PDB file of C-alpha atoms and ligand atoms in Angstrom:
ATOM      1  CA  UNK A   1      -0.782 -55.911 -62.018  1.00 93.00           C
ATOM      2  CA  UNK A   2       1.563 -53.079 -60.413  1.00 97.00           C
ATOM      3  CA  UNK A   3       0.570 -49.996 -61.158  1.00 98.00           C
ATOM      4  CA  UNK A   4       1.798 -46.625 -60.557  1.00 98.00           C
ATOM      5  CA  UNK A   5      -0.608 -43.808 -59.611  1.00 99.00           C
ATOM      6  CA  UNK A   6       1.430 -40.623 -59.582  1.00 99.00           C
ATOM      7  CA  UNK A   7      -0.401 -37.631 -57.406  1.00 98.00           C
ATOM      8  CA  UNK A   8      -0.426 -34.506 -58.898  1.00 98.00           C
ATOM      9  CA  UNK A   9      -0.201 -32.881 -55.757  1.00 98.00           C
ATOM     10  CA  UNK A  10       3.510 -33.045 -56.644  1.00 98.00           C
ATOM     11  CA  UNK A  11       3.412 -31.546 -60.282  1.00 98.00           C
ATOM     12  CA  UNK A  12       3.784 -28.007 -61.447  1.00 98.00           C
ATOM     13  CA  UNK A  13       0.705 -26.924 -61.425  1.00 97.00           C
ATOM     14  CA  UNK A  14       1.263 -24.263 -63.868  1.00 97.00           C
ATOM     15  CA  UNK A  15       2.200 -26.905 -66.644  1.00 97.00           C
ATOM     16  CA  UNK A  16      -0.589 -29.699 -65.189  1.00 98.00           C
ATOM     17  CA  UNK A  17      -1.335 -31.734 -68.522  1.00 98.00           C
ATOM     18  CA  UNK A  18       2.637 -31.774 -70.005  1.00 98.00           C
ATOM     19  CA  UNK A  19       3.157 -33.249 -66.209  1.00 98.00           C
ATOM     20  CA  UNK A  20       0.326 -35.770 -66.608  1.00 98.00           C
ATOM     21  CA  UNK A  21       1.810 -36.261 -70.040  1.00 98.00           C
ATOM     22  CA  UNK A  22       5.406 -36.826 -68.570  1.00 98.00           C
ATOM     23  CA  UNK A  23       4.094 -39.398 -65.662  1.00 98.00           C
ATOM     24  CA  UNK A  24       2.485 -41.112 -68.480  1.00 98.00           C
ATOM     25  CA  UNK A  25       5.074 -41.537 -70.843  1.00 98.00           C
ATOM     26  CA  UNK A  26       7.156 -42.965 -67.546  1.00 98.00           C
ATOM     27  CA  UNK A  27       4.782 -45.896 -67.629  1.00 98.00           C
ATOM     28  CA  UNK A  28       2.471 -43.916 -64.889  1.00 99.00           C
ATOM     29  CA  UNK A  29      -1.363 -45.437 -65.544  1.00 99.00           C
ATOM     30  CA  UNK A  30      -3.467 -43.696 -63.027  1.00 99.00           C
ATOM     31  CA  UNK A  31      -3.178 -39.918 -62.234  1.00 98.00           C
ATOM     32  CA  UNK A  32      -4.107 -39.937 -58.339  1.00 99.00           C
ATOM     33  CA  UNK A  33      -6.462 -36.586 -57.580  1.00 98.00           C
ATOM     34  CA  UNK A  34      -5.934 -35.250 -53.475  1.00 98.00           C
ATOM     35  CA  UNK A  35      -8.591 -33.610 -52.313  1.00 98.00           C
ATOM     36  CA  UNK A  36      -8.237 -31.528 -49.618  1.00 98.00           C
ATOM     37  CA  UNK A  37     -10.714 -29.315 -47.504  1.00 98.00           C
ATOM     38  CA  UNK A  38      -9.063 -27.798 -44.986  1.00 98.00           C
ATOM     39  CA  UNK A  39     -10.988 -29.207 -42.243  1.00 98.00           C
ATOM     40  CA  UNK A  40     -10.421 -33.406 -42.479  1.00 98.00           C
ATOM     41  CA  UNK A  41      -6.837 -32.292 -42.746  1.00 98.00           C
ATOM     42  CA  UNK A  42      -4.969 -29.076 -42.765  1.00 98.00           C
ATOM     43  CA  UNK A  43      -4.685 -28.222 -46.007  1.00 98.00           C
ATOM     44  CA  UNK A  44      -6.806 -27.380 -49.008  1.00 98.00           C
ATOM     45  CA  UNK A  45      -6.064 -28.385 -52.523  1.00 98.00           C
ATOM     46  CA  UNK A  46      -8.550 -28.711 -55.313  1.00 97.00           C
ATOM     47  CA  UNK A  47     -12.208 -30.168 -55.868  1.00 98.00           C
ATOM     48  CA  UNK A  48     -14.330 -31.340 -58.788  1.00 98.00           C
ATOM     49  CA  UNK A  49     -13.010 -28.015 -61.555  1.00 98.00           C
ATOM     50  CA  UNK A  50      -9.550 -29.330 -61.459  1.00 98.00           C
ATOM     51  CA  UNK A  51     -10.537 -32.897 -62.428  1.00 98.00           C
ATOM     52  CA  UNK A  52     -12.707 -31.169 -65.428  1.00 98.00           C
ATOM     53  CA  UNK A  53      -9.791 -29.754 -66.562  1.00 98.00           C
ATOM     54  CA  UNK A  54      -7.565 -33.026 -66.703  1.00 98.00           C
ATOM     55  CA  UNK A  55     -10.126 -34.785 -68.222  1.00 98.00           C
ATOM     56  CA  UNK A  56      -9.435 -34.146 -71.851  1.00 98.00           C
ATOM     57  CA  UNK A  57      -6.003 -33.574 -71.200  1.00 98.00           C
ATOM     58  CA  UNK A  58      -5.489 -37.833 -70.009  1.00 98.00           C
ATOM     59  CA  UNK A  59      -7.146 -40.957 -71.175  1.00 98.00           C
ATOM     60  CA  UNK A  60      -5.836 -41.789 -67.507  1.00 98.00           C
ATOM     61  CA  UNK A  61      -8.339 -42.957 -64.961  1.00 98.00           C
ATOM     62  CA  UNK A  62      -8.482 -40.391 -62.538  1.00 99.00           C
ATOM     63  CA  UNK A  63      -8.543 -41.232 -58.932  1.00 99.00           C
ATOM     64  CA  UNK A  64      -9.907 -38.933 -56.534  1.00 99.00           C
ATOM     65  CA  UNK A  65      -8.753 -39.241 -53.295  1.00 99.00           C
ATOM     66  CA  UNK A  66     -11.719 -37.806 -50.915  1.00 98.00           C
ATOM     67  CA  UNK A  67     -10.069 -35.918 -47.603  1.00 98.00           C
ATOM     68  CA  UNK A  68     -12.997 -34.241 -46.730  1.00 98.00           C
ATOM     69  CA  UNK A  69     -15.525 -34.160 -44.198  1.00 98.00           C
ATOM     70  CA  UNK A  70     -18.369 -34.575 -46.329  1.00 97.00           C
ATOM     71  CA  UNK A  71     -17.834 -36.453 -49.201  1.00 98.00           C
ATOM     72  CA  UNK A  72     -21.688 -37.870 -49.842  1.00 98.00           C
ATOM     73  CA  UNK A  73     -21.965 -33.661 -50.420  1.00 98.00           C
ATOM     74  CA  UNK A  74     -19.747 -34.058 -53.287  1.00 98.00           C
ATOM     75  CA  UNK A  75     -19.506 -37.306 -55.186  1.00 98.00           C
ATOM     76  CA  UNK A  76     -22.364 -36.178 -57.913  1.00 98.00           C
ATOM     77  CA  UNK A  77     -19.863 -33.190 -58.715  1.00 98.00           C
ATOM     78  CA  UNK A  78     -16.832 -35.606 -59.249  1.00 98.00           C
ATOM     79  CA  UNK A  79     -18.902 -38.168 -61.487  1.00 99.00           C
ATOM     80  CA  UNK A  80     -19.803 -34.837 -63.466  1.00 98.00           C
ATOM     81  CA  UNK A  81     -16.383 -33.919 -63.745  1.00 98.00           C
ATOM     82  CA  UNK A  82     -15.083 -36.776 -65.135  1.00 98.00           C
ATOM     83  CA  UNK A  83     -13.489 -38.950 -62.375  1.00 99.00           C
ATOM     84  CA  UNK A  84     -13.406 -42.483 -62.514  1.00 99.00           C
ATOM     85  CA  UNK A  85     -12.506 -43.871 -59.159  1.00 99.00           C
ATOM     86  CA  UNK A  86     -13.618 -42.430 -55.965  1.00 99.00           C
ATOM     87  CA  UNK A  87     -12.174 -42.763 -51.957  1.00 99.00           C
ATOM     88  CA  UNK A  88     -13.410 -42.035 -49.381  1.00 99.00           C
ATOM     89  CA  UNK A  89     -11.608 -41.842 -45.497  1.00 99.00           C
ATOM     90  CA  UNK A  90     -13.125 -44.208 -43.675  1.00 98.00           C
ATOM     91  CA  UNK A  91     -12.762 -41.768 -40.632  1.00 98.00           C
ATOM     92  CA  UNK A  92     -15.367 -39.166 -42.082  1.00 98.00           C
ATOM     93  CA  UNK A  93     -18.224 -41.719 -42.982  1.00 98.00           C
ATOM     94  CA  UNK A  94     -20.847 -42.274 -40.528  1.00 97.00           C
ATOM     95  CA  UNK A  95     -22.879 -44.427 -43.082  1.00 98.00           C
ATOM     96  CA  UNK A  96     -19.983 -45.716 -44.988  1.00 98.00           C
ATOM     97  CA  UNK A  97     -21.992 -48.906 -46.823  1.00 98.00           C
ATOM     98  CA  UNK A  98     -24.178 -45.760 -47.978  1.00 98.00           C
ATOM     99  CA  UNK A  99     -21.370 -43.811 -49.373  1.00 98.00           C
ATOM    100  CA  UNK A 100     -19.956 -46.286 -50.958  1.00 98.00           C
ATOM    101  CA  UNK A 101     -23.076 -47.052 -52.766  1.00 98.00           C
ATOM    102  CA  UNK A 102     -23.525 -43.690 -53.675  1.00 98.00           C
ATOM    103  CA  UNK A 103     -20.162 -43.860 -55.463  1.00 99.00           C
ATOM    104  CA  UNK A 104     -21.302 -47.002 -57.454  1.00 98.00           C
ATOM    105  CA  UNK A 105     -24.157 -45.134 -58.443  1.00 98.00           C
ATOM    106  CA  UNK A 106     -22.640 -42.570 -60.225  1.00 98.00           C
ATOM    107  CA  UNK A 107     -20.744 -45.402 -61.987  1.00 98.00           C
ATOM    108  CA  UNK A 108     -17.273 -44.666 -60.566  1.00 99.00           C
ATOM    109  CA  UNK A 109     -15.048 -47.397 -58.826  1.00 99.00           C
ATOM    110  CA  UNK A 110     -16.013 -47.292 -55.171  1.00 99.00           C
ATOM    111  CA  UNK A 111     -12.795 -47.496 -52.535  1.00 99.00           C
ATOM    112  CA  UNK A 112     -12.191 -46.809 -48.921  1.00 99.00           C
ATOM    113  CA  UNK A 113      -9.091 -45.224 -46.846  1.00 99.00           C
ATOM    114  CA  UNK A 114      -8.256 -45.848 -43.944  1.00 99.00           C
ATOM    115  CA  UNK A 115      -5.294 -43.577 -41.937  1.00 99.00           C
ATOM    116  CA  UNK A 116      -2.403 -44.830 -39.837  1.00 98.00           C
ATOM    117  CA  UNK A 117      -4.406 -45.144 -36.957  1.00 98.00           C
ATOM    118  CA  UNK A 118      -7.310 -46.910 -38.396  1.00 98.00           C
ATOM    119  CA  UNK A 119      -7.422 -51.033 -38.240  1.00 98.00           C
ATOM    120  CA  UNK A 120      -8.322 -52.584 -41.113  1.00 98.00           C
ATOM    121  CA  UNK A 121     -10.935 -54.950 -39.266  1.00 98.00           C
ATOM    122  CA  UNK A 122     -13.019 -51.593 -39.532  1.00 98.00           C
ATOM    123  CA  UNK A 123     -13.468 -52.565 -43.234  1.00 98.00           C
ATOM    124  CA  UNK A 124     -14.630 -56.151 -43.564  1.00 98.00           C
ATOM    125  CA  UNK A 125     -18.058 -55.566 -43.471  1.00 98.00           C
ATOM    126  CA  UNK A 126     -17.998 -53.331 -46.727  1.00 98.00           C
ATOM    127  CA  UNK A 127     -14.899 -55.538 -48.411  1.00 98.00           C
ATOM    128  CA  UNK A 128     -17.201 -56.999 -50.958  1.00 98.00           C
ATOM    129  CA  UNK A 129     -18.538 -53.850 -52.389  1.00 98.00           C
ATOM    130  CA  UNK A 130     -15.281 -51.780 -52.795  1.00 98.00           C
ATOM    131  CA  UNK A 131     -13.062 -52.155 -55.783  1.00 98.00           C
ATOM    132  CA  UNK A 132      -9.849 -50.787 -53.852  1.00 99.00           C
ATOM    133  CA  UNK A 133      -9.047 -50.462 -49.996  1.00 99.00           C
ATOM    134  CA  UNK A 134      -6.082 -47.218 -49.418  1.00 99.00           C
ATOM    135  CA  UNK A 135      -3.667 -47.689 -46.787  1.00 99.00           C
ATOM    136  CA  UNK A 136      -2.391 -44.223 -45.971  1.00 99.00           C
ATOM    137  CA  UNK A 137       1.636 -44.486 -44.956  1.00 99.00           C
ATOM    138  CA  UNK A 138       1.373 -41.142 -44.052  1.00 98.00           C
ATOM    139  CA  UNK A 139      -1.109 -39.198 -41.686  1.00 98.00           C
ATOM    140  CA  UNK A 140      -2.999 -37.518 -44.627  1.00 98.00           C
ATOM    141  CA  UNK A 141      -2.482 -33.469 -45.511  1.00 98.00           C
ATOM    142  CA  UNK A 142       0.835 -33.909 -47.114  1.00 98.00           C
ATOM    143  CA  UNK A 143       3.078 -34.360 -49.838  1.00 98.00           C
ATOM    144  CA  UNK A 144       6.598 -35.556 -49.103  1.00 98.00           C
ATOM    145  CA  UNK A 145       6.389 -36.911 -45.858  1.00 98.00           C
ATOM    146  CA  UNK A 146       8.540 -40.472 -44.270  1.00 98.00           C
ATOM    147  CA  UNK A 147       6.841 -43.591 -44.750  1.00 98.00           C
ATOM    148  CA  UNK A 148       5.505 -44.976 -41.926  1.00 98.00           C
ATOM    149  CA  UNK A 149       6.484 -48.899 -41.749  1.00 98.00           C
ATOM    150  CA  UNK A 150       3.519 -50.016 -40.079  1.00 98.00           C
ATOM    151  CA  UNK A 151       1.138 -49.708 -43.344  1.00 98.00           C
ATOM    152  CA  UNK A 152       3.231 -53.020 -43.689  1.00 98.00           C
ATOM    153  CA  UNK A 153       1.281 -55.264 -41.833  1.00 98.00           C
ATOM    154  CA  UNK A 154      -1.823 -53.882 -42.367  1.00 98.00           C
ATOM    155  CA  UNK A 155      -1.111 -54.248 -46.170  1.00 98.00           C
ATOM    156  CA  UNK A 156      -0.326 -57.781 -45.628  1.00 98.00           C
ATOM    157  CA  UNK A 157      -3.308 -58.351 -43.497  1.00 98.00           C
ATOM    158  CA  UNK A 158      -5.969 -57.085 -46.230  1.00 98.00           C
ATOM    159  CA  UNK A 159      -3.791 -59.085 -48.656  1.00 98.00           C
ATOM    160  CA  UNK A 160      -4.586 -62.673 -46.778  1.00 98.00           C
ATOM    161  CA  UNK A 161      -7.987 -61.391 -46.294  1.00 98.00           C
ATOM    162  CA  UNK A 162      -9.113 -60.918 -49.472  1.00 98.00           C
ATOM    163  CA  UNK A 163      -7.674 -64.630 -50.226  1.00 98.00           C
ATOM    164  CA  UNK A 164      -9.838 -65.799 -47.021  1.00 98.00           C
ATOM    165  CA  UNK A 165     -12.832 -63.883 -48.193  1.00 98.00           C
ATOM    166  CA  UNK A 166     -12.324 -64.926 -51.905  1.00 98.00           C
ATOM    167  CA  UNK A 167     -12.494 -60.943 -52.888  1.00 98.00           C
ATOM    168  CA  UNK A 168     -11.257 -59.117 -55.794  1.00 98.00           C
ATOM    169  CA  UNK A 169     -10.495 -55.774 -54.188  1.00 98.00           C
ATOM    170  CA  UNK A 170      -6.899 -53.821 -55.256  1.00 98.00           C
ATOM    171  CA  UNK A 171      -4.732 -52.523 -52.542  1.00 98.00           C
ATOM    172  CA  UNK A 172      -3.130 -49.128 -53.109  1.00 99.00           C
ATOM    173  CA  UNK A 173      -0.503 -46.911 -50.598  1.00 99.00           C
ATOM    174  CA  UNK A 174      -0.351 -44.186 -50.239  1.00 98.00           C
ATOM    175  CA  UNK A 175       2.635 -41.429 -48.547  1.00 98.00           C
ATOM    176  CA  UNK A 176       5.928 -41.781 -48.543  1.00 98.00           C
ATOM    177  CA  UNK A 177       6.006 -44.450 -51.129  1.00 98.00           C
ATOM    178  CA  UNK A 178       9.557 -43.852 -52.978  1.00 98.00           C
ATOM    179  CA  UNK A 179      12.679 -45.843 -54.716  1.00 98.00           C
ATOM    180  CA  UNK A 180      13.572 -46.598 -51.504  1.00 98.00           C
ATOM    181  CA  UNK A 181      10.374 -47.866 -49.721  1.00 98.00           C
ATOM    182  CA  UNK A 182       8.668 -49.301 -52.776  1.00 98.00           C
ATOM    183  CA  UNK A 183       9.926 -52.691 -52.761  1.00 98.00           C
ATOM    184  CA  UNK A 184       8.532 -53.272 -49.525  1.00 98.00           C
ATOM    185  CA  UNK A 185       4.964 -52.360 -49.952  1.00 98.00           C
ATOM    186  CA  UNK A 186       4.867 -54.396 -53.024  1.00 98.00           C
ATOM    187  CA  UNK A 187       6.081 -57.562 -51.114  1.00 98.00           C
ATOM    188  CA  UNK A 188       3.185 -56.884 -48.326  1.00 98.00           C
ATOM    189  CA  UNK A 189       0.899 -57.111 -51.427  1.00 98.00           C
ATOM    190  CA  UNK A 190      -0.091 -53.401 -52.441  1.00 98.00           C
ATOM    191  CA  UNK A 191      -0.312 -53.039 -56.080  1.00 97.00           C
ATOM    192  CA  UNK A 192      -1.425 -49.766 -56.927  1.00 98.00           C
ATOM    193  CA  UNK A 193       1.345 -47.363 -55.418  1.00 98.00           C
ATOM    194  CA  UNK A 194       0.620 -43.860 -54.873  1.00 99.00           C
ATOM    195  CA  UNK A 195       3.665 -41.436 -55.456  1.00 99.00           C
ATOM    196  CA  UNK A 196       3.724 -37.705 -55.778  1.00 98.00           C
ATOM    197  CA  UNK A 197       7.454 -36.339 -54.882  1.00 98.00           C
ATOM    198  CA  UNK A 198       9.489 -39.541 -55.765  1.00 98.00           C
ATOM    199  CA  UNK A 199       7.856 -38.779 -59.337  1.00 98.00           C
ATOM    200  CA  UNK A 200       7.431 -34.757 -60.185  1.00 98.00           C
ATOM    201  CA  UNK A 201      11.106 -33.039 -60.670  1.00 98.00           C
ATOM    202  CA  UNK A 202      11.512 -31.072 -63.291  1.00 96.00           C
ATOM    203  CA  UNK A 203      12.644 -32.688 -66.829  1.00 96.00           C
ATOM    204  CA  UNK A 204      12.801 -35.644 -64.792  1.00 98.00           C
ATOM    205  CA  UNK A 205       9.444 -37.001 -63.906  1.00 98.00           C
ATOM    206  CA  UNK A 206       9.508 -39.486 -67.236  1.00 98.00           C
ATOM    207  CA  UNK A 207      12.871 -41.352 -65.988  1.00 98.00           C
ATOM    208  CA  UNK A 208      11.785 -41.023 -62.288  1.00 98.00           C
ATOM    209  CA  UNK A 209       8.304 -42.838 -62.988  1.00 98.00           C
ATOM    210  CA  UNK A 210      10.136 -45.440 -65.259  1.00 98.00           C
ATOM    211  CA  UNK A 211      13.125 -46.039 -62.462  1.00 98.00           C
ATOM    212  CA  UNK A 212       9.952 -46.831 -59.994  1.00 98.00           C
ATOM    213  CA  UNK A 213       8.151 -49.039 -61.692  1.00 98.00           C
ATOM    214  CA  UNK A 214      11.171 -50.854 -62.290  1.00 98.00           C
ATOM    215  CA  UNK A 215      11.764 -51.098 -58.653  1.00 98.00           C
ATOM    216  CA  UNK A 216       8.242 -51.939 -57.693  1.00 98.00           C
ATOM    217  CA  UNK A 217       8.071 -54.662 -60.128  1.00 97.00           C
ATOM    218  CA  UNK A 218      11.029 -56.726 -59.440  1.00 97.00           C
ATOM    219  CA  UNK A 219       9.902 -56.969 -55.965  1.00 97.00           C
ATOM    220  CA  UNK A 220       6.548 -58.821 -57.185  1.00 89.00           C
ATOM    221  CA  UNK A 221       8.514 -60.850 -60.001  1.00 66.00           C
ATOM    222  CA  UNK A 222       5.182 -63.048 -60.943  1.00 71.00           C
ATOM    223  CA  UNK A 223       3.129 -60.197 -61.320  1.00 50.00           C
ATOM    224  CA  UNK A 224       5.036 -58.785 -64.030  1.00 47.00           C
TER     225      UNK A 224
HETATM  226  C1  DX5 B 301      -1.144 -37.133 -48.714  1.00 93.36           C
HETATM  227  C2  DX5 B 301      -1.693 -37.505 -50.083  1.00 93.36           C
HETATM  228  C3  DX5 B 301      -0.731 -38.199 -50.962  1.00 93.36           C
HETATM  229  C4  DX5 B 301       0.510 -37.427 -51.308  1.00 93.36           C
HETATM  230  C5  DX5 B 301       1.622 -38.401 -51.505  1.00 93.36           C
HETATM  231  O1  DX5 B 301      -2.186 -36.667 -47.938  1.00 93.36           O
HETATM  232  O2  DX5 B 301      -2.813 -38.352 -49.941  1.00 93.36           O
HETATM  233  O3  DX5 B 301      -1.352 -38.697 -52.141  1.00 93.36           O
HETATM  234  O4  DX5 B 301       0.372 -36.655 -52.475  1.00 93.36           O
HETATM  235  O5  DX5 B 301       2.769 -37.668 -51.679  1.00 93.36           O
HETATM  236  P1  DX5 B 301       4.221 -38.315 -51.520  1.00 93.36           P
HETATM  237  O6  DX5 B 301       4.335 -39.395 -52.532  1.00 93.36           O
HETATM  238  O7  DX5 B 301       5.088 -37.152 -51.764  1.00 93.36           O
HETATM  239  O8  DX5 B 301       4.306 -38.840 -50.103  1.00 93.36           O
HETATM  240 ZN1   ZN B 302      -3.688 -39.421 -51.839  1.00 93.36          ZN
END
């Protein structure tokens, strides 16, 4: 199933749950959460309080996207909160089968990142136990940056190994993913498609999300 996991990192802040509301009623079905900590990547954003907040506001999942140094530090907070599905970069974890277990254990939907420079072969080892693998398109940090192509191949790649390995795991993108680029990531096999700026304009996020999806799913015509 496609779906489309808008990040709020785009939205008017000021006005967070009518945006959530707008996204939704576009066909959006996961709100996507960056986390940022000013130290895994230059920017800061917000941490476990803002999720709190959008909890009663969305019957959403809420995806929290991890780019932080130490995310082990902070996982019990985001299972308090309210989140549903947790990432983690791949880049940060020194004991990533731990993490990743930790996530599971505060019964939210373990998943790993990996950035543009990262293979994927770093990940088969822990394949089985996540329930998504994140291919950044876009060095993390960010909103509205280009797409970088090569998340192509490597989407492709975890696509045929997941058939060779018999797994279950979801593919999502992330950066960069727009009208324009969408088509392709969904023909490499991604089906959860991250989008913050192609989504949030004002009195237009509804229509933008619903032109997207429309996009993203005629390129995967049997998965409609
Ligand atoms: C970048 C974030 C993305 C970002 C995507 O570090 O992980 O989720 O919000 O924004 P767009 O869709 O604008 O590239
Ligand atoms: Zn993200």
């Amino acid at each position: 199933m496609i779906e489309l996991a808008f990040s709020i990192l785009a939205s008017d802040f000021a006005h967070l749950a009518d945006e959530v509301a707008a996204a939704e009623r576009g066909g959006g079905t996961i709100v996507h959460v960056d986390v940022m900590d000013g130290h895994f990547v230059p920017n800061i954003t917000f941490g476990p309080p803002m999720v709190k907040a959008l909890r009663p506001v969305t019957k959403l999942p809420l995806d929290c996207h991890l780019m932080v140094e130490n995310p082990d530090a902070f996982i019990p907070a985001f299972a308090e909160a309210g989140a549903n599905m947790v990432s983690v970069q791949q880049e940060v974890c020194r004991h990533l089968h731990r993490t990743l277990q930790l996530i599971e254990q505060h019964k939210m939907k373990p998943g790993v990142v990996i950035n543009p420079a990262t293979p994927v072969d770093t990940l088969i080892e822990v394949l089985p136990m996540v329930h998504y693998v994140l291919v950044m398109s876009v060095n993390p940090g960010f909103g509205g940056q280009k797409f970088l192509p090569l998340a192509l191949e490597k989407i492709a790649y975890l696509a045929a190994l997941r058939k060779e390995m018999g797994l279950g795991f979801r593919i999502e993108v992330d950066g960069g993913v727009a009208h324009d680029t969408v088509a392709r990531v969904v023909e490499a096999g991604a089906d959860m498609l991250v989008a913050g700026s192609a989504i949030f304009s004002p009195k237009k996020t509804e229509q933008n999300a619903r032109k997207f999806l429309k996009v993203a799913r005629a390129a995967a015509p049997e998965q409609n």
